[in-house]
């Protein structure tokens, strides 16, 4: 298992380009299961989660080819509609294959994802929606066994705007008969990107990015390859991580390749804390900030504060003046970075869904362990401002969702050494 050794404190300066968004890439690659032809992509990020989803698609018969920055996935013929536990258990997003398989073949057998480090994360909303579209669902031997002679469009009201359920149902509805309306849909930019991908294949979808998405089902013959390779949106979570890194280290950094409007709420909070930056349509430049102060945040579905930026924000809060409060409303166990940050001198007290963070003058390097993807990002952020060396173990969590993060930070002036193991 690789380790990172991070020397601090450093000041980051320069410019950095974010990769394509992991959370948009995963559902969009899965959506190729709907397409009886080869689909081309431009600049798919080199991430462990992306390799995992491609492996899963290949296990069903999808053919992969690569040439330079172009990746082609061809699902013209599939040999099975089965998503095995061995792959699904490593990544919850695998459950997204359910919708497209069911829509195209009328049958799917997908392992239940099970729990994960940050919470129980059931799939009841996905299944309820599939049933509304006419599927019969049974849980047998740890697998979701779904069948449908024909999916029929329906009005589906989600009890909670689940990102994954919205995506799964959008994909299922593409080949259903008639119109599907998803009410209380998730509004994340990644949903909008999935809709854009489907629209590029000839699907009629409106309302993506709002809480009411309407999909007109079409026969599979009406899906048509897009005229150019699809390029997924820039990763707003990676961008937020670099923005916070620049603010924490007191440097001037231009973060490029994403839309700052996708981070509107995060940026408002950073402004409130005293951070200084200028944004245009596709980039944001962090200026050297004056003294920063604590603030209270609560995670919420988009356009609220993203749970995926909560840990990084807490890293920043740990070194600003005064106290801050973070309330996590999306996942029940997403404070695993707290004890690790504590090892570096952060002062955080947990009480139920909330954390009270009292800013300290400085952090100090320590051996720490990654526990999940965003928690790992928070540890690197702390390590870059801490005095001395921080040894970060279990870096594979970080590699799931950040493309070459150690290289990108090093180019900005961080002192990070990766030791392969
Ligand atoms: C996606 C993101 C993840 C992000 C999360 C919330 C991907 C690949 N992952 O995950 O990075 O943190 O959105 O923004 O895009 N829930 C149920 N029943 C369901 C579905 C969800 O109870 O059927 C609950 C979950 O347990 C969780 C909450 O709803 O507590 C949010 O889940 P959801 O929005 O579905 O997140 P994911 O799609 O898993």
XYZ file of C-alpha atoms and ligand atoms in Angstrom:
460
model
C 0.000 0.000 0.000
C 1.392 3.380 -1.044
C 2.178 6.034 1.554
C 2.664 9.753 1.231
C 5.228 11.731 3.182
C 4.254 15.402 3.308
C 6.610 18.115 4.578
C 5.116 21.334 5.889
C 4.468 24.108 6.083
C 4.438 25.204 2.425
C 2.796 27.979 0.417
C 1.133 26.912 -2.831
C 1.470 29.128 -5.905
C 0.795 28.719 -9.622
C -1.994 27.143 -11.608
C -3.605 23.736 -11.628
C -6.127 22.070 -13.936
C -8.788 19.824 -12.500
C -9.667 16.512 -14.162
C -13.067 15.402 -15.422
C -15.484 14.844 -12.563
C -15.395 11.364 -11.059
C -19.037 11.539 -10.032
C -20.157 12.442 -13.546
C -17.801 10.029 -15.297
C -19.090 6.965 -13.416
C -22.804 7.239 -14.362
C -21.971 8.401 -17.890
C -19.727 5.385 -18.542
C -22.505 3.166 -17.168
C -24.999 4.838 -19.536
C -23.104 3.311 -22.481
C -24.860 0.050 -21.507
C -27.950 1.542 -23.159
C -26.178 2.132 -26.460
C -25.946 -0.572 -29.153
C -22.859 1.082 -30.672
C -19.379 2.329 -29.747
C -19.286 5.527 -27.654
C -16.238 7.774 -27.592
C -15.013 9.867 -24.679
C -12.389 12.534 -24.369
C -10.098 12.709 -21.296
C -11.580 10.112 -18.961
C -9.803 10.609 -15.607
C -7.266 8.002 -14.564
C -8.830 7.017 -11.222
C -9.281 3.777 -9.362
C -13.086 4.183 -9.269
C -13.127 4.678 -13.036
C -11.033 1.509 -13.552
C -13.439 -0.356 -11.283
C -16.531 0.708 -13.244
C -14.803 -0.129 -16.541
C -13.899 -3.586 -15.164
C -17.534 -4.087 -14.210
C -18.713 -3.054 -17.683
C -16.110 -5.333 -19.278
C -17.337 -8.225 -17.128
C -20.685 -7.783 -18.916
C -19.105 -7.786 -22.355
C -18.427 -4.090 -22.986
C -15.323 -3.662 -25.169
C -12.788 -1.032 -24.208
C -10.243 0.614 -26.488
C -7.983 3.549 -25.898
C -6.002 5.826 -28.156
C -4.261 8.818 -26.630
C -6.862 10.829 -24.700
C -9.743 9.045 -26.417
C -11.524 6.125 -24.749
C -14.113 4.009 -26.563
C -16.667 1.786 -24.858
C -18.659 -0.540 -27.053
C -21.746 -2.229 -25.594
C -23.155 -3.405 -28.958
C -23.478 -6.949 -27.600
C -23.355 -7.933 -23.950
C -22.857 -11.472 -22.714
C -24.559 -11.072 -19.351
C -26.624 -8.740 -17.209
C -24.956 -9.667 -13.956
C -22.993 -7.373 -11.634
C -20.982 -9.501 -9.273
C -20.501 -8.877 -5.556
C -16.708 -8.930 -5.963
C -16.821 -5.679 -7.947
C -19.969 -4.024 -6.565
C -18.777 -4.261 -2.953
C -15.720 -2.170 -3.758
C -17.770 0.690 -5.178
C -21.359 1.614 -4.502
C -21.820 3.422 -7.829
C -21.803 -0.045 -9.458
C -25.486 -0.303 -8.581
C -26.099 2.211 -11.395
C -25.932 -0.640 -13.926
C -29.363 -1.788 -12.735
C -31.379 0.849 -14.625
C -29.760 0.553 -18.063
C -29.592 -3.274 -17.984
C -33.221 -3.556 -17.015
C -34.254 -1.032 -19.670
C -32.333 -2.765 -22.451
C -32.672 -6.448 -21.572
C -35.655 -6.624 -19.197
C -33.489 -8.429 -16.682
C -30.648 -7.584 -14.308
C -28.964 -9.217 -11.375
C -26.924 -6.752 -9.361
C -25.251 -7.392 -6.043
C -26.463 -5.227 -3.182
C -23.635 -2.788 -2.484
C -23.688 -3.258 1.285
C -22.430 -0.645 3.707
C -19.369 1.486 3.243
C -17.048 3.359 5.537
C -19.145 6.537 5.585
C -22.534 4.990 6.198
C -25.166 2.349 5.494
C -26.246 3.855 2.139
C -29.242 1.697 1.223
C -30.687 1.510 -2.311
C -34.390 1.482 -1.400
C -35.116 4.632 -3.434
C -33.516 3.122 -6.563
C -35.656 0.006 -6.164
C -38.889 1.881 -5.416
C -38.397 3.882 -8.621
C -37.718 0.794 -10.739
C -40.922 -0.772 -9.404
C -42.832 2.369 -10.379
C -41.526 1.833 -13.915
C -43.017 -1.659 -13.853
C -40.064 -3.808 -12.743
C -40.452 -6.800 -10.439
C -37.729 -6.736 -7.828
C -36.629 -9.502 -5.514
C -33.694 -9.670 -3.169
C -32.137 -13.137 -3.314
C -28.799 -14.285 -1.915
C -27.536 -10.726 -1.607
C -28.526 -9.821 -5.166
C -31.158 -7.484 -6.575
C -32.977 -9.616 -9.141
C -34.988 -7.345 -11.388
C -37.181 -8.256 -14.342
C -39.576 -6.341 -16.553
C -41.324 -7.359 -19.777
C -41.340 -3.686 -20.669
C -40.645 -0.616 -18.560
C -43.467 1.902 -18.748
C -42.932 5.625 -18.058
C -44.335 6.860 -14.749
C -44.319 9.743 -12.309
C -41.798 8.901 -9.585
C -41.537 11.087 -6.503
C -38.308 10.502 -4.604
C -38.605 10.659 -0.790
C -35.091 12.170 -0.771
C -33.171 13.655 -3.733
C -30.711 10.757 -3.976
C -28.046 11.383 -6.608
C -27.599 7.716 -7.518
C -31.337 6.950 -7.597
C -31.995 9.951 -9.865
C -29.273 8.746 -12.272
C -30.377 5.118 -12.204
C -33.983 6.058 -12.931
C -33.045 8.518 -15.684
C -31.147 5.744 -17.449
C -33.964 3.219 -16.981
C -36.508 5.711 -18.328
C -34.589 6.260 -21.593
C -35.878 2.999 -23.118
C -39.203 2.891 -21.232
C -42.454 3.316 -23.107
C -43.753 6.880 -22.798
C -42.835 9.722 -20.470
C -41.190 9.489 -17.047
C -41.229 12.350 -14.587
C -38.830 12.272 -11.620
C -40.059 14.588 -8.879
C -37.806 15.749 -6.042
C -34.869 14.722 -8.241
C -31.293 15.451 -7.206
C -30.042 18.673 -8.836
C -26.272 18.104 -8.750
C -24.320 19.303 -11.831
C -23.303 15.678 -12.432
C -26.978 14.835 -13.104
C -27.096 17.611 -15.651
C -23.994 16.177 -17.300
C -25.541 12.702 -17.505
C -28.578 14.307 -19.155
C -26.311 16.129 -21.635
C -24.612 12.837 -22.493
C -27.976 11.136 -23.077
C -29.221 14.108 -25.101
C -26.099 13.779 -27.266
C -27.278 10.194 -28.038
C -30.659 11.473 -29.200
C -32.653 11.163 -25.948
C -35.193 13.875 -25.061
C -34.705 15.016 -21.466
C -35.728 18.277 -19.895
C -35.410 19.718 -16.413
C -32.065 18.120 -15.447
C -30.490 20.382 -12.838
C -33.953 21.134 -11.398
C -36.025 19.025 -9.034
C -38.318 17.828 -11.874
C -36.749 15.826 -14.673
C -38.802 14.656 -17.653
C -37.538 11.851 -19.882
C -39.294 10.801 -23.109
C -38.684 7.090 -23.600
C -37.602 5.958 -27.082
C -37.010 2.591 -28.769
C -33.352 1.540 -28.727
C -33.071 1.948 -32.536
C -33.550 5.696 -32.088
C -30.381 6.065 -30.009
C -27.623 7.416 -32.247
C -23.909 7.926 -31.637
C -22.936 11.515 -30.853
C -21.004 13.375 -33.518
C -17.939 13.968 -31.322
C -16.308 12.306 -28.298
C -18.064 13.244 -25.070
C -16.137 15.307 -22.558
C -17.297 15.109 -18.950
C -17.511 18.332 -16.859
C -14.618 19.411 -14.641
C -14.553 18.061 -11.094
C -16.044 20.675 -8.752
C -15.000 18.675 -5.679
C -11.385 18.448 -6.820
C -11.540 22.190 -7.597
C -12.861 22.944 -4.106
C -10.020 20.873 -2.645
C -7.382 22.942 -4.494
C -9.129 26.203 -3.620
C -9.105 25.293 0.069
C -5.470 24.153 -0.209
C -4.498 27.559 -1.622
C -6.421 29.416 1.089
C -4.950 27.288 3.885
C -1.371 27.723 2.705
C -1.800 31.454 2.041
C -0.795 31.246 -1.615
C -2.083 32.514 -4.957
C -3.397 29.689 -7.114
C -5.439 29.623 -10.310
C -7.706 26.578 -10.466
C -8.796 25.848 -14.034
C -11.095 23.518 -15.930
C -14.291 23.679 -13.877
C -17.290 25.959 -13.489
C -17.153 28.085 -10.321
C -20.960 28.385 -10.537
C -21.045 24.690 -9.517
C -19.478 25.750 -6.212
C -21.615 28.832 -5.555
C -22.512 27.921 -1.991
C -19.016 26.755 -1.033
C -17.576 30.005 -2.391
C -20.098 32.057 -0.418
C -18.991 30.321 2.769
C -15.308 30.854 1.951
C -16.022 34.562 1.345
C -17.810 34.737 4.671
C -14.714 33.294 6.326
C -12.624 36.070 4.782
C -11.084 34.338 1.748
C -10.267 36.416 -1.294
C -10.597 35.131 -4.865
C -11.767 36.107 -8.346
C -13.760 33.788 -10.552
C -14.668 33.708 -14.220
C -16.732 31.145 -16.111
C -14.179 28.326 -16.142
C -11.570 29.150 -13.511
C -10.998 30.746 -10.154
C -7.922 32.453 -8.760
C -7.345 32.428 -5.017
C -5.625 35.575 -3.715
C -3.591 35.789 -0.560
C -6.191 36.055 2.183
C -6.107 38.123 5.336
C -7.108 36.610 8.648
C -9.831 34.031 8.280
C -12.521 33.353 10.828
C -14.776 30.448 11.782
C -18.252 29.841 10.414
C -21.118 27.345 10.738
C -22.074 25.031 7.857
C -24.527 22.229 7.318
C -24.215 19.754 4.441
C -27.246 19.408 2.173
C -28.184 18.190 -1.308
C -27.177 20.538 -4.161
C -27.272 23.539 -4.247
C -26.501 23.255 -0.508
C -23.056 22.646 0.970
C -21.689 19.393 -0.556
C -20.930 16.585 1.852
C -17.964 15.796 -0.415
C -16.302 19.092 0.616
C -17.113 18.799 4.311
C -13.830 17.175 5.399
C -11.663 19.602 3.401
C -13.620 22.529 4.865
C -13.010 21.174 8.339
C -9.277 21.103 7.597
C -9.468 24.834 6.859
C -11.629 25.526 9.912
C -9.053 23.821 12.115
C -6.544 26.648 11.541
C -8.701 29.798 11.362
C -9.467 32.240 14.137
C -12.391 31.340 16.402
C -14.681 28.378 16.306
C -16.743 26.713 13.590
C -19.568 24.194 13.525
C -20.062 21.516 10.881
C -23.317 19.572 10.749
C -23.344 16.519 8.487
C -26.863 15.692 7.338
C -26.213 13.380 4.355
C -24.091 10.543 5.743
C -24.227 9.201 9.269
C -20.557 8.364 9.693
C -18.635 11.017 7.855
C -16.367 12.334 10.589
C -13.623 9.728 10.374
C -11.060 12.393 9.570
C -11.630 13.942 13.008
C -9.463 11.617 15.127
C -6.738 11.686 12.455
C -6.772 15.495 12.335
C -6.669 15.409 16.133
C -3.351 13.574 15.889
C -2.017 16.635 14.084
C -3.243 19.026 16.765
C -6.682 19.997 15.430
C -9.220 20.680 18.166
C -12.535 19.092 17.195
C -15.328 17.865 19.457
C -18.021 15.608 18.038
C -21.593 15.640 19.224
C -24.035 13.548 17.200
C -24.270 14.942 13.676
C -22.202 18.009 14.532
C -18.569 18.875 15.053
C -17.281 21.893 16.938
C -13.928 23.027 15.603
C -11.797 25.428 17.601
C -9.150 26.991 15.422
C -5.525 26.482 16.526
C -2.400 28.520 15.731
C -0.646 25.631 14.030
C -0.777 21.899 13.337
C 2.110 19.463 13.607
C 3.061 16.555 11.360
C 2.112 13.065 12.560
C 1.546 9.571 11.190
C -2.111 9.422 10.062
C -4.347 7.061 8.147
C -6.810 7.646 5.299
C -10.263 6.289 6.021
C -12.261 7.405 2.994
C -11.788 9.525 -0.094
C -12.582 13.027 1.136
C -11.185 12.382 4.620
C -7.881 11.628 2.890
C -7.998 14.959 1.067
C -8.507 16.723 4.402
C -5.394 15.015 5.782
C -3.202 16.168 2.871
C -4.502 19.717 3.366
C -3.641 19.648 7.068
C -0.254 18.065 6.317
C 0.729 20.903 3.967
C 0.310 23.501 6.738
C 1.551 21.338 9.626
C 5.088 21.778 10.935
C 7.257 18.745 10.150
C 6.539 15.483 8.361
C 3.165 13.814 8.061
C 3.126 10.181 7.003
C -0.205 9.412 5.333
C -1.075 5.728 5.139
C -3.699 3.924 3.020
C -3.432 6.395 0.168
C -5.537 4.107 -2.048
C -8.589 5.910 -0.693
C -7.243 9.110 -2.200
C -6.394 7.443 -5.517
C -10.032 6.404 -5.912
C -11.076 9.948 -6.706
C -8.135 12.336 -7.181
C -6.104 12.044 -10.368
C -2.375 12.506 -9.632
C -3.107 14.747 -6.654
C 0.423 14.435 -5.246
C 1.900 15.474 -8.612
C -0.530 18.383 -9.023
C 0.158 19.695 -5.505
C 3.910 19.231 -5.928
C 3.768 21.384 -9.079
C 2.214 24.103 -6.924
C 5.035 23.914 -4.391
C 3.969 21.157 -1.993
C 6.639 18.786 -0.708
C 5.103 15.355 -1.120
C 6.880 12.044 -1.628
C 4.993 8.888 -2.574
C 6.511 5.658 -1.325
C 5.192 2.663 -3.249
C 4.354 -0.318 -1.158
C -23.288 10.426 -4.639
C -21.818 10.693 -4.841
C -21.114 10.898 -3.509
C -21.813 12.005 -2.718
C -23.311 11.724 -2.609
C -24.077 12.855 -1.959
C -21.319 9.466 -6.863
C -20.626 8.324 -7.499
N -21.225 9.565 -5.527
O -23.402 9.213 -3.901
O -19.767 11.265 -3.760
O -21.262 12.079 -1.423
O -23.863 11.519 -3.930
O -23.880 14.029 -2.638
O -21.912 10.305 -7.522
N -30.049 6.893 0.367
C -31.063 6.077 0.821
N -31.670 5.249 -0.072
C -31.329 5.212 -1.403
C -30.313 6.062 -1.856
C -29.668 6.893 -0.948
O -31.388 6.081 1.991
O -31.930 4.434 -2.167
C -29.340 7.772 1.345
C -27.884 7.350 1.508
O -27.774 6.351 2.476
C -27.226 8.645 1.918
C -28.034 9.707 1.186
O -29.264 9.088 0.822
O -27.341 8.829 3.292
C -27.351 10.274 -0.036
O -27.168 9.268 -0.980
P -27.110 9.530 -2.546
O -27.514 10.925 -2.862
O -27.825 8.413 -3.220
O -25.558 9.402 -2.809
P -24.793 8.459 -3.802
O -25.466 8.508 -5.149
O -24.529 7.158 -3.191
